[in-house]
Structure formats: structure tokens, C-alpha cells
Amino acid sequence: MEDNNSNANEGAENTSLEQSGPTVLPENSNTQTQTAQPQSIDQPSPATDMSQTTQAVPTQQVQATPEMNMDGQVTTSSTKKIKPKWFLPAVFAAILILGGGAAAYLTVFQKNPTSAWKSALKNTANAIDSYIINSKNNQKKGSKIDGNFKVSSPIAVDGSISGKSYASNAELSLDFGAAGARVNSEVKMIAESENATPDIYFKVSGLEGIDSLLTAFGDTESAGVASLFSSVNNQWFFVDHTLIDQASAGSQDSGLTLSPDELNDIATKISAVIRDRLLSTAVDKAVFKINEKYGKEDFDGVSTFKINVAVDKDKFKDFVTALKDSIKDTKLEELLKTGQTDKTLEEALQFDDMLKQLDSADFSKVNTDVWVEANGGYIRNIRFYPMPDQKDSNYLDVGLKLQNGSDKYPIEIKAVFDDSGSKGTFTFGVELDKNTTDATLSFNLDLNSDGGNVKANGTLAISGSDEQVTPEKPSDAMNIFQLIGGLQQGYGLMPTNYDTGYDYNSLMYDNIYDDVQLSN
């Protein structure tokens, strides 16, 4: 037994030295050292049969190993091993971490066309919802506009517009230049109260150059027009608000203006249908379905997946029906039923005939390519082909050109055409600010037709404002009827005692402007 125990102790000591290193004690130390053990594990004695101890270790024990110090005293140290109850959880954790990381990598960096398509549809729908919500929360009583346009061919023309409004008051300036002449116009809208119909004042200046040009022709008609221009130039005219009220009262469109709240109500209901069906991948609702996957492709410098989508006829009919139902009981229904108030919305829209036309249409010819951002961000571009046999030269693009970290939503519609002697491009853009709901409109035209070339471009910025606008009322303004009489005669403004022979009763304004009608 001594030999066996000695061999066991010696083996244990070697194991301890290999795994834990030697136990170093101060020289001549008589202090016995023992490593603290967990209370739940019994400390094995040096006499314990090592075969039993060794058999217990793999399951749950910590092996205590006798050692001899420099003074010949026996000490014990322990060699800790991983408990089995922690082993499997550790393995599972490692698998989850590695597997989760791989899944995250595939999700974020390695999106496939299908997942990118789903993600882009969802994000695009969220962007629309976000804009509508912000629009409702950022309503202003007024607005400001600032724009310009330019035509460089076939003739040089340019112009600008600027203005501001608050409630029913407004000021507007326009500038127009062509063939060496420049005409300016001013418009003022002045209301007695915030929601009242305003009086409208306007004047035109810069006509002196034109009347001189007309006089040079020497004929009577040109001279008469020149005289009119001369008398109108730099003269204020006004349209009284009662004339506008009378015209509105006699119109079937009376009271069909849309308030900001009504616009938001319509937009919210329509966007819900668009999200639910047009920008959806749900099997029972999605209008679009992936028809073909082309793979990765750069589009305007952005990494995208290009796919071809088909339109499901039945789902599209469901979408149109849901869209129609969404506008019921809104102000838009009243607008669509203008002049047909005795009819239902379906009757006014001839909706049954519309569905029959959709039934007879061949949707297999609806050929649409879509570029979605490879990271699943947004739909980058949708391309329609009105002439499938001429895809490269005739198509319509609808694009969303978002920039990372930008608060702008740039939407661009671009038509490329080459047919029947006409070739060119027309681009219309709308840039929306998701925080302020401000908008910038733009257009660009480059057209060659029958040997002629037309080039034009322009922009118009519209922003909300709560700045008060109080235009000054012109003191020398003349009534609009004097201008109308002059235009009829072509010889300057109508004098106060001149009979034009015009039947004012036909205008239904005889009760308003008795003082303006002229007698013999």
C-alpha cells in the first residue's frame, strides 16, 4: 500500500507541477499551507485511494493533490476542472454568438434580392407615413415661394417669381424677359379678416418698350394695342371680393376648397392603402411580385439589386377598390362628385366600367424593372416600358434618390422618348423635407423635334411660414371692368362715360357693380 500510495502521490505531484506549478514557501517556514476548497466538496486525505478520487473528478469533484514542501511537510493544492453543468451552456452560447454574428452579417451585409425588396418596400412606406405625420404636426398659416425658369432655345426667355402669404393675405412678384424686353408684375391680396375673401390688386410694368415696338408697325390695330399697353403700364387694378363671392356662389364648385386638415385626412387614408397593398409583400394583398432577379448593379453610383416585377391583376383590382373606398366620406369624394351630387361615388367614377377595362387588359405586357438598394434601404428606381420593343430609348423612371443621413426625400420622374421624329428627355423633380414638409419643385426639358431644339429648366421652392403679411392697399387702383372695356376696344382704358355695348347682365354681376356699368 505504501508503494501504491507513494506512486499515486508522486503521480499526483507531477500532475500538480505540470498544471499548477510548484508551491513556493519562504525558507525555513514551518507554516502548513492549504488551498481553500469549496465547502460542498470534501477534502480528500492523503490516505484516500486515488483511484476513487480520480473517478469522481470528471463528474463534479475538484482533485486535491498532496505535495511535499521544502521542510518535508505535506501540503495540498487543487487542480480545478470545468464543471460539466457549465460545459453545454458555454458551447450553446458560443454557437449562438457565432451563429448570430453570421446571421447579422448575412442580414446587414449580404442581403439577397428578395430580402432587399421586402425591406425597401417597408422603409419606403415608413418614409411616406413619416412625411404625412410631420406635415400634420407642422402646419403653418402661411407660406413663402421663390422660383425661376429659363428657356435657352429656340428663343431666350427667363423669369422669376417670389411671394409670401399668411391666411388670406398675400404678396406676389413676377418677372418675365424675352426678346430684349422685360415685364414685371405685382399681385396683392388683402382681406378684411383672416378667413374672408380678399380683394385682389395687380399691376404690370415694363410695357413701354413693347408699345414703342408696336407703334413702329404703323397700322391702326397695332397703334391701338400700343395705346392700351401705354395706359395699362404701371397702373394698379383691382377685383373686389364681392365679385369673387358672387362667382363662387353661382358655381357648382363653391365651397370645395381643401383645408390642411382635410388634405391630411385624405393623404393618411390613401397612404394606408398604398402601404397595405402597393408597398406590401403579403401573399394575399401584394400588387407586385418578383418575376426575375438580374443580380447586383450600380444605379447612379449606388449599389442595388435589379429585379423585374410583375403586376397581379386581381390584387391590382383589389388595390383600386380599396383606394376608392378609402376616400369615401372625405372632401375628395365631394370634389370627384362635382356636378353629380345625386350619384354615388361609384357612379360618378363609372367604377364598374373601370373594373371591366382592367379585366380585359393584358397585364403580362406590364413590364417593370425595379432597382432596390442592396442594403435594403429604399426603392431606388422603378422603370416602366411603354414600348417593350424599344426599352433603351423609351421608358419612364420614378426614382427616390435618398442620401444617407439626409432629411430630404428627392423624388424624380424622368421620361426618355424617341418616337415619331421627337427625341429627348423630360424630368420633373420634387424634393420633400421630412422635418419641415417644405418642398422644392424642378423641371428640365431637352427636346429635338423635326430639326428644332427646345431647352428649358426651372425651380420653385415652397416653404411654410407663420410670418404675418400685411400688404399696403394701392390708392390709385382702377376697377377691373375698366380694363375689360379697354381690351374689347383695343384703344386704351375705357372712359367713365363710354358705352361699350357689352351686356353686363350676362355676367350676373349687375347687382354688384351698378356703379361701374356705364350709361349712354
Coordinates of C-alpha atoms in Angstrom, one line a residue:
M1 CA 0.0 0.0 0.0
E2 CA 2.9 2.3 0.7
D3 CA 4.3 1.8 -2.7
N4 CA 0.9 2.3 -4.3
N5 CA 0.2 5.4 -2.3
S6 CA 3.7 6.7 -2.9
N7 CA 3.4 6.2 -6.6
A8 CA 0.0 7.8 -6.6
N9 CA 1.2 10.7 -4.6
E10 CA 4.2 11.1 -6.9
G11 CA 2.0 11.0 -10.0
A12 CA -0.4 13.5 -8.5
E13 CA 2.6 15.7 -7.6
N14 CA 3.8 15.6 -11.1
T15 CA 0.3 16.4 -12.4
S16 CA 0.1 19.3 -9.9
L17 CA 3.5 20.6 -11.0
E18 CA 2.6 20.4 -14.7
Q19 CA -0.8 22.1 -14.3
S20 CA -0.4 24.4 -11.3
G21 CA 3.4 24.9 -11.0
P22 CA 5.4 24.3 -7.8
T23 CA 4.3 25.6 -4.4
V24 CA 7.0 28.1 -3.2
L25 CA 7.3 28.7 0.5
P26 CA 9.6 31.0 2.5
E27 CA 12.8 29.4 3.5
N28 CA 12.7 27.6 6.9
S29 CA 9.0 28.2 7.1
N30 CA 7.2 25.7 9.4
T31 CA 3.7 27.1 8.4
Q32 CA 1.5 24.5 6.8
T33 CA -0.3 25.8 3.7
Q34 CA -3.5 24.5 2.3
T35 CA -5.5 25.8 -0.6
A36 CA -9.1 26.7 0.3
Q37 CA -11.7 24.4 -1.1
P38 CA -15.4 24.8 -1.7
Q39 CA -17.4 23.7 1.3
S40 CA -19.6 21.5 -0.9
I41 CA -16.6 19.4 -2.0
D42 CA -15.0 17.1 0.6
Q43 CA -11.2 17.4 1.0
P44 CA -9.6 14.0 0.2
S45 CA -7.0 12.8 2.7
P46 CA -3.5 11.6 1.6
A47 CA -4.6 8.1 2.5
T48 CA -7.6 8.2 0.3
D49 CA -7.5 5.7 -2.5
M50 CA -6.6 7.8 -5.6
S51 CA -8.5 5.6 -8.0
Q52 CA -11.7 6.5 -6.3
T53 CA -10.8 10.2 -6.2
T54 CA -9.8 10.2 -9.8
Q55 CA -13.1 8.5 -10.8
A56 CA -15.1 11.3 -9.1
V57 CA -13.3 14.2 -10.7
P58 CA -14.7 14.1 -14.2
T59 CA -18.2 14.3 -12.9
Q60 CA -18.2 17.0 -10.2
Q61 CA -15.2 17.0 -7.8
V62 CA -12.1 19.2 -7.7
Q63 CA -9.0 17.0 -7.2
A64 CA -6.9 17.7 -4.1
T65 CA -3.2 16.8 -4.6
P66 CA -0.7 16.1 -1.7
E67 CA 2.6 17.9 -2.1
M68 CA 5.8 17.9 0.0
N69 CA 7.3 21.3 0.9
M70 CA 11.0 22.1 1.4
D71 CA 10.8 21.1 5.1
G72 CA 9.2 17.7 4.3
Q73 CA 5.7 18.9 5.4
V74 CA 2.7 17.7 3.4
T75 CA 0.6 20.4 1.7
T76 CA -2.4 20.2 -0.6
S77 CA -3.2 22.1 -3.7
S78 CA -6.2 21.7 -6.0
T79 CA -6.4 21.4 -9.8
K80 CA -9.7 22.9 -10.9
K81 CA -11.6 21.5 -13.9
I82 CA -14.6 22.8 -15.7
K83 CA -17.9 21.5 -14.2
P84 CA -20.0 19.6 -16.7
K85 CA -23.1 21.7 -15.8
W86 CA -21.3 24.8 -17.3
F87 CA -19.9 23.0 -20.3
L88 CA -23.0 22.6 -22.5
P89 CA -24.3 26.2 -21.8
A90 CA -20.9 27.5 -22.8
V91 CA -21.0 25.6 -26.0
F92 CA -24.5 26.8 -26.8
A93 CA -23.5 30.4 -26.0
A94 CA -20.6 30.1 -28.4
I95 CA -22.9 28.7 -31.1
L96 CA -25.4 31.5 -30.6
I97 CA -22.7 34.2 -30.7
L98 CA -21.1 32.8 -33.8
G99 CA -24.4 31.9 -35.4
G100 CA -26.0 35.2 -34.5
G101 CA -23.0 37.1 -35.9
A102 CA -23.2 35.1 -39.1
A103 CA -26.9 35.8 -39.4
A104 CA -26.4 39.5 -38.7
Y105 CA -23.6 39.6 -41.3
L106 CA -25.9 37.9 -43.9
T107 CA -28.8 40.2 -42.9
V108 CA -26.9 43.5 -43.0
F109 CA -24.1 43.0 -45.5
Q110 CA -25.3 40.1 -47.7
K111 CA -29.0 40.9 -48.4
N112 CA -30.4 38.9 -51.3
P113 CA -32.7 40.5 -53.8
T114 CA -35.9 39.1 -52.1
S115 CA -35.0 40.4 -48.6
A116 CA -33.8 43.7 -50.0
W117 CA -37.1 44.1 -51.9
K118 CA -39.1 43.4 -48.8
S119 CA -37.0 45.8 -46.7
A120 CA -37.1 48.5 -49.3
L121 CA -40.9 48.4 -49.6
K122 CA -41.3 48.6 -45.8
N123 CA -38.8 51.5 -45.5
T124 CA -40.4 53.4 -48.4
A125 CA -43.8 53.0 -46.8
N126 CA -42.4 54.3 -43.4
A127 CA -40.9 57.3 -45.2
I128 CA -44.3 58.2 -46.6
D129 CA -46.0 57.8 -43.3
S130 CA -43.3 59.9 -41.5
Y131 CA -43.8 62.7 -44.0
I132 CA -47.6 62.8 -43.6
I133 CA -47.3 62.8 -39.8
N134 CA -44.8 65.6 -39.8
S135 CA -46.9 67.5 -42.3
K136 CA -49.8 67.3 -39.9
N137 CA -47.7 68.4 -37.0
N138 CA -46.0 71.3 -38.8
Q139 CA -49.0 73.1 -40.3
K140 CA -48.4 76.8 -41.0
K141 CA -50.9 79.6 -41.6
G142 CA -48.7 81.0 -44.4
S143 CA -46.1 80.1 -47.0
K144 CA -43.2 81.5 -49.0
I145 CA -42.3 80.8 -52.6
D146 CA -39.3 81.5 -54.7
G147 CA -38.6 80.2 -58.2
N148 CA -37.2 80.8 -61.6
F149 CA -37.3 79.4 -65.1
K150 CA -35.1 79.7 -68.2
V151 CA -35.6 78.8 -71.9
S152 CA -32.4 78.8 -73.9
S153 CA -33.7 77.5 -77.2
P154 CA -35.3 78.3 -79.7
I155 CA -35.5 81.8 -78.1
A156 CA -34.0 83.2 -75.0
V157 CA -36.7 83.6 -72.3
D158 CA -36.3 83.8 -68.5
G159 CA -38.4 84.7 -65.5
S160 CA -38.7 84.6 -61.7
I161 CA -41.4 84.5 -59.1
S162 CA -41.4 85.3 -55.4
G163 CA -44.0 85.8 -52.8
K164 CA -45.4 85.2 -49.3
S165 CA -48.8 84.7 -47.8
Y166 CA -50.5 84.5 -44.4
A167 CA -54.1 83.4 -44.0
S168 CA -56.0 85.3 -46.8
N169 CA -53.3 88.0 -47.3
A170 CA -50.6 87.6 -49.9
E171 CA -47.9 89.5 -51.9
L172 CA -46.5 88.1 -55.2
S173 CA -43.9 89.5 -57.7
L174 CA -43.3 88.1 -61.2
D175 CA -40.6 88.9 -63.7
F176 CA -40.5 87.9 -67.4
G177 CA -38.0 88.7 -70.0
A178 CA -37.9 87.9 -73.8
A179 CA -36.5 89.4 -77.0
G180 CA -34.9 92.3 -75.1
A181 CA -38.0 93.3 -73.2
R182 CA -38.6 92.7 -69.5
V183 CA -42.1 92.8 -67.9
N184 CA -42.8 92.9 -64.2
S185 CA -46.0 92.2 -62.4
E186 CA -47.2 92.6 -58.8
V187 CA -50.2 91.0 -57.1
K188 CA -51.6 91.8 -53.7
M189 CA -54.4 90.0 -51.9
I190 CA -55.9 92.0 -49.0
A191 CA -58.7 90.6 -46.8
E192 CA -60.7 92.4 -44.1
S193 CA -60.4 89.4 -41.8
E194 CA -58.3 86.2 -41.6
N195 CA -60.7 83.9 -43.4
A196 CA -62.5 86.4 -45.5
T197 CA -62.4 86.5 -49.3
P198 CA -59.6 89.0 -50.3
D199 CA -59.7 91.9 -52.7
I200 CA -57.1 91.3 -55.5
Y201 CA -54.9 94.1 -56.7
F202 CA -52.4 93.7 -59.6
K203 CA -50.3 95.8 -62.0
V204 CA -48.0 95.3 -64.9
S205 CA -44.9 97.4 -65.6
G206 CA -42.2 97.4 -68.3
L207 CA -44.6 97.7 -71.3
E208 CA -43.2 100.9 -72.6
G209 CA -40.7 99.1 -74.8
I210 CA -43.4 96.9 -76.3
D211 CA -45.8 99.8 -77.1
S212 CA -43.0 101.6 -78.9
L213 CA -42.3 98.4 -80.9
L214 CA -46.0 98.1 -81.9
T215 CA -46.3 101.7 -82.9
A216 CA -43.4 101.2 -85.4
F217 CA -45.6 98.9 -87.4
G218 CA -47.7 101.9 -88.5
D219 CA -51.1 100.1 -88.8
T220 CA -54.2 101.2 -86.9
E221 CA -54.6 98.0 -85.0
S222 CA -51.0 97.9 -83.7
A223 CA -51.3 101.5 -82.7
G224 CA -54.5 100.8 -80.8
V225 CA -52.8 97.9 -78.9
A226 CA -49.8 100.1 -78.2
S227 CA -52.2 102.8 -76.8
L228 CA -53.7 100.2 -74.5
F229 CA -50.3 99.0 -73.3
S230 CA -49.3 102.5 -72.6
S231 CA -52.3 103.3 -70.5
V232 CA -52.1 99.9 -68.6
N233 CA -48.4 100.2 -67.9
N234 CA -47.6 100.6 -64.2
Q235 CA -51.3 101.1 -63.3
W236 CA -53.0 99.2 -60.4
F237 CA -56.3 97.4 -61.0
F238 CA -58.4 95.6 -58.5
V239 CA -61.1 92.8 -58.3
D240 CA -63.4 93.4 -55.5
H241 CA -64.0 90.4 -53.2
T242 CA -67.8 90.6 -53.8
L243 CA -67.2 89.8 -57.4
I244 CA -65.3 86.7 -56.4
D245 CA -68.0 85.7 -53.8
Q246 CA -70.7 86.1 -56.5
A247 CA -68.8 84.0 -58.9
S248 CA -68.3 81.3 -56.3
A249 CA -72.0 81.3 -55.3
G250 CA -73.1 80.7 -58.9
S251 CA -70.6 77.8 -59.3
Q252 CA -71.1 74.2 -58.5
D253 CA -67.6 74.1 -57.2
S254 CA -68.5 76.5 -54.4
G255 CA -67.0 75.5 -51.0
L256 CA -64.8 72.8 -52.4
T257 CA -61.5 74.2 -51.2
L258 CA -59.4 71.9 -49.1
S259 CA -58.2 72.9 -45.7
P260 CA -54.8 71.5 -44.3
D261 CA -56.7 69.1 -42.0
E262 CA -58.8 67.8 -44.9
L263 CA -55.7 67.3 -47.0
N264 CA -54.0 65.4 -44.2
D265 CA -57.1 63.2 -43.7
I266 CA -57.1 62.3 -47.4
A267 CA -53.4 61.7 -47.5
T268 CA -53.5 59.5 -44.4
K269 CA -56.2 57.2 -45.7
I270 CA -54.7 56.9 -49.2
S271 CA -51.2 56.2 -47.8
A272 CA -52.6 53.4 -45.6
V273 CA -53.9 51.6 -48.7
I274 CA -50.6 52.2 -50.5
R275 CA -48.7 50.6 -47.6
D276 CA -51.1 47.8 -47.2
R277 CA -51.2 46.7 -50.9
L278 CA -48.9 48.6 -53.2
L279 CA -45.8 48.5 -50.9
S280 CA -46.6 45.1 -49.4
T281 CA -45.2 41.6 -49.9
A282 CA -48.1 39.9 -48.2
V283 CA -49.2 37.0 -50.4
D284 CA -52.9 37.8 -50.2
K285 CA -52.5 41.6 -50.8
A286 CA -49.3 42.4 -52.7
V287 CA -49.8 44.0 -56.1
F288 CA -46.3 43.4 -57.2
K289 CA -44.4 40.1 -57.2
I290 CA -40.9 39.3 -58.2
N291 CA -40.7 37.9 -61.7
E292 CA -37.0 37.8 -62.4
K293 CA -33.8 38.6 -60.5
Y294 CA -31.0 40.1 -62.5
G295 CA -28.4 40.5 -59.7
K296 CA -26.3 43.4 -58.4
E297 CA -25.9 46.6 -60.5
D298 CA -24.8 50.1 -59.8
F299 CA -27.5 52.7 -60.4
D300 CA -26.5 56.3 -60.3
G301 CA -23.4 55.3 -58.2
V302 CA -25.5 53.3 -55.7
S303 CA -25.1 49.5 -55.2
T304 CA -28.5 48.0 -56.0
F305 CA -30.3 44.7 -56.8
K306 CA -32.1 44.9 -60.2
I307 CA -35.3 42.8 -60.4
N308 CA -38.2 42.5 -62.7
V309 CA -41.6 42.6 -61.1
A310 CA -45.0 41.6 -62.5
V311 CA -48.4 43.0 -61.6
D312 CA -51.0 40.7 -60.2
K313 CA -54.3 41.7 -62.0
D314 CA -56.6 40.5 -59.2
K315 CA -54.5 42.2 -56.5
F316 CA -54.4 45.4 -58.5
K317 CA -58.2 45.4 -58.8
D318 CA -58.4 44.9 -55.1
F319 CA -56.0 47.8 -54.6
V320 CA -58.1 50.1 -56.9
T321 CA -61.2 49.1 -55.0
A322 CA -59.6 49.8 -51.6
L323 CA -58.3 53.1 -52.8
K324 CA -61.8 54.1 -53.9
D325 CA -63.3 53.0 -50.6
S326 CA -60.7 54.9 -48.6
I327 CA -61.7 58.3 -50.0
K328 CA -65.4 57.9 -49.1
D329 CA -66.6 60.4 -46.6
T330 CA -63.7 62.7 -47.3
K331 CA -63.6 66.1 -49.1
L332 CA -62.1 64.4 -52.1
E333 CA -65.3 62.5 -52.6
E334 CA -67.1 65.8 -52.9
L335 CA -64.6 67.0 -55.4
L336 CA -64.9 63.9 -57.5
K337 CA -68.7 64.2 -57.4
T338 CA -68.8 67.8 -58.5
G339 CA -71.8 68.4 -60.7
Q340 CA -73.0 64.8 -59.9
T341 CA -74.2 65.2 -56.3
D342 CA -77.2 62.9 -57.0
K343 CA -74.9 60.0 -57.8
T344 CA -72.8 57.6 -55.7
L345 CA -69.0 57.8 -55.9
E346 CA -69.0 54.6 -57.9
E347 CA -71.5 56.1 -60.4
A348 CA -69.6 59.3 -60.6
L349 CA -66.3 57.5 -61.3
Q350 CA -68.0 54.9 -63.6
F351 CA -66.2 52.4 -61.4
D352 CA -67.8 49.2 -62.8
D353 CA -66.7 50.2 -66.3
M354 CA -63.2 50.8 -64.9
L355 CA -63.0 47.3 -63.4
K356 CA -64.2 45.8 -66.7
Q357 CA -61.4 47.6 -68.6
L358 CA -58.9 46.2 -66.1
D359 CA -60.3 42.7 -66.6
S360 CA -59.8 42.9 -70.3
A361 CA -56.3 44.4 -70.1
D362 CA -53.3 42.2 -70.7
F363 CA -51.2 42.6 -67.6
S364 CA -48.5 40.4 -69.0
K365 CA -47.3 43.3 -71.1
V366 CA -46.8 45.5 -68.0
N367 CA -43.0 45.2 -67.9
T368 CA -41.4 46.9 -64.9
D369 CA -37.8 46.9 -63.7
V370 CA -37.0 47.9 -60.1
W371 CA -33.7 48.8 -58.5
V372 CA -33.6 48.4 -54.8
E373 CA -30.7 49.4 -52.6
A374 CA -28.5 46.4 -51.9
N375 CA -28.5 47.2 -48.2
G376 CA -32.4 47.0 -48.2
G377 CA -32.7 50.8 -47.6
Y378 CA -35.2 52.1 -50.2
I379 CA -36.6 51.5 -53.6
R380 CA -34.1 53.5 -55.8
N381 CA -35.9 53.5 -59.1
I382 CA -38.9 52.0 -60.9
R383 CA -38.8 51.8 -64.7
F384 CA -41.8 51.4 -66.9
Y385 CA -41.6 50.5 -70.6
P386 CA -44.5 51.8 -72.7
M387 CA -42.8 50.3 -75.8
P388 CA -41.4 46.9 -74.8
D389 CA -39.6 46.6 -78.1
Q390 CA -37.7 49.8 -77.6
K391 CA -36.6 49.6 -74.0
D392 CA -33.4 51.5 -74.3
S393 CA -34.9 54.6 -75.9
N394 CA -38.4 54.8 -74.5
Y395 CA -39.1 54.5 -70.8
L396 CA -40.4 56.2 -67.7
D397 CA -38.4 56.3 -64.4
V398 CA -39.8 57.0 -61.0
G399 CA -36.9 57.3 -58.6
L400 CA -36.3 58.0 -54.9
K401 CA -32.7 59.4 -54.6
L402 CA -32.2 59.4 -50.8
Q403 CA -28.8 60.2 -49.3
N404 CA -27.5 58.6 -46.1
G405 CA -28.2 60.8 -43.1
S406 CA -30.2 63.3 -45.2
D407 CA -33.6 64.7 -44.2
K408 CA -34.6 65.2 -47.8
Y409 CA -36.8 62.9 -49.9
P410 CA -35.9 63.6 -53.5
I411 CA -38.5 62.1 -55.9
E412 CA -37.7 62.3 -59.6
I413 CA -39.9 61.4 -62.6
K414 CA -38.0 61.1 -65.9
A415 CA -39.4 60.4 -69.3
V416 CA -37.0 59.3 -72.1
F417 CA -38.5 59.1 -75.6
D418 CA -37.5 58.6 -79.2
D419 CA -40.6 58.2 -81.4
S420 CA -42.3 59.8 -84.4
G421 CA -39.5 62.3 -85.1
S422 CA -39.3 63.5 -81.5
K423 CA -36.3 62.6 -79.2
G424 CA -35.4 63.9 -75.8
T425 CA -35.9 63.8 -72.0
F426 CA -38.2 65.5 -69.6
T427 CA -37.5 65.4 -65.9
F428 CA -39.8 66.6 -63.1
G429 CA -38.5 66.5 -59.5
V430 CA -39.9 67.0 -56.1
E431 CA -37.7 67.3 -53.0
L432 CA -39.5 67.0 -49.7
D433 CA -38.1 67.9 -46.3
K434 CA -39.4 65.3 -43.8
N435 CA -38.9 67.6 -40.8
T436 CA -40.4 70.9 -42.1
T437 CA -42.5 69.4 -45.0
D438 CA -41.0 72.2 -47.3
A439 CA -40.9 71.3 -51.0
T440 CA -38.7 72.2 -54.0
L441 CA -40.1 71.5 -57.4
S442 CA -37.9 71.4 -60.5
F443 CA -38.2 70.6 -64.2
N444 CA -35.8 70.1 -67.1
L445 CA -36.7 69.7 -70.8
D446 CA -34.4 68.8 -73.7
L447 CA -36.3 68.1 -76.9
N448 CA -35.4 67.7 -80.5
S449 CA -38.4 67.6 -82.8
D450 CA -38.3 67.9 -86.6
G451 CA -34.9 69.5 -86.6
G452 CA -35.8 72.0 -83.9
N453 CA -34.4 72.1 -80.3
V454 CA -36.2 73.2 -77.1
K455 CA -34.3 73.5 -73.9
A456 CA -35.8 74.7 -70.6
N457 CA -35.4 74.4 -66.9
G458 CA -36.8 75.8 -63.7
T459 CA -37.2 75.5 -60.0
L460 CA -39.8 76.5 -57.4
A461 CA -39.2 76.4 -53.6
I462 CA -42.3 76.3 -51.3
S463 CA -41.9 76.6 -47.5
G464 CA -44.3 77.0 -44.6
S465 CA -44.3 80.3 -42.6
D466 CA -46.1 81.9 -39.7
E467 CA -44.8 85.4 -40.6
Q468 CA -47.6 88.0 -40.8
V469 CA -48.2 89.5 -44.2
T470 CA -49.9 92.9 -44.4
P471 CA -49.8 94.3 -47.9
E472 CA -50.4 98.0 -48.4
K473 CA -53.5 98.9 -50.3
P474 CA -52.8 100.8 -53.6
S475 CA -54.5 104.2 -53.5
D476 CA -54.9 104.7 -57.3
A477 CA -56.3 101.3 -58.3
M478 CA -58.9 101.2 -61.1
N479 CA -61.7 98.7 -61.3
I480 CA -61.2 95.6 -63.5
F481 CA -64.2 96.5 -65.6
Q482 CA -62.4 99.5 -67.0
L483 CA -59.6 97.2 -68.1
I484 CA -62.1 94.7 -69.7
G485 CA -63.7 97.5 -71.7
G486 CA -60.3 98.7 -72.9
L487 CA -59.3 95.3 -74.0
Q488 CA -62.5 95.0 -76.0
Q489 CA -61.9 98.2 -77.9
G490 CA -58.1 98.0 -78.1
Y491 CA -57.7 101.7 -77.6
G492 CA -56.7 102.4 -74.0
L493 CA -58.8 102.2 -70.9
M494 CA -62.5 102.6 -71.0
P495 CA -63.5 106.2 -70.0
T496 CA -66.2 106.5 -67.4
N497 CA -68.9 107.7 -69.8
Y498 CA -68.1 105.3 -72.7
D499 CA -70.7 102.7 -73.8
T500 CA -69.1 99.5 -74.9
G501 CA -72.3 97.8 -75.8
Y502 CA -71.3 94.9 -73.5
D503 CA -74.1 93.0 -71.8
Y504 CA -73.1 93.1 -68.2
N505 CA -76.2 91.2 -67.3
S506 CA -74.7 88.1 -69.0
L507 CA -72.1 88.1 -66.2
M508 CA -74.8 88.1 -63.5
Y509 CA -72.9 90.8 -61.7
D510 CA -75.4 93.6 -62.4
N511 CA -76.4 93.8 -58.8
I512 CA -72.9 94.1 -57.6
Y513 CA -71.4 96.8 -59.9
D514 CA -74.3 99.1 -60.8
D515 CA -71.9 102.0 -60.2
V516 CA -69.4 100.6 -62.7
Q517 CA -71.8 99.9 -65.6
L518 CA -71.8 102.8 -68.0
S519 CA -74.8 104.5 -69.4
N520 CA -75.3 106.3 -72.7

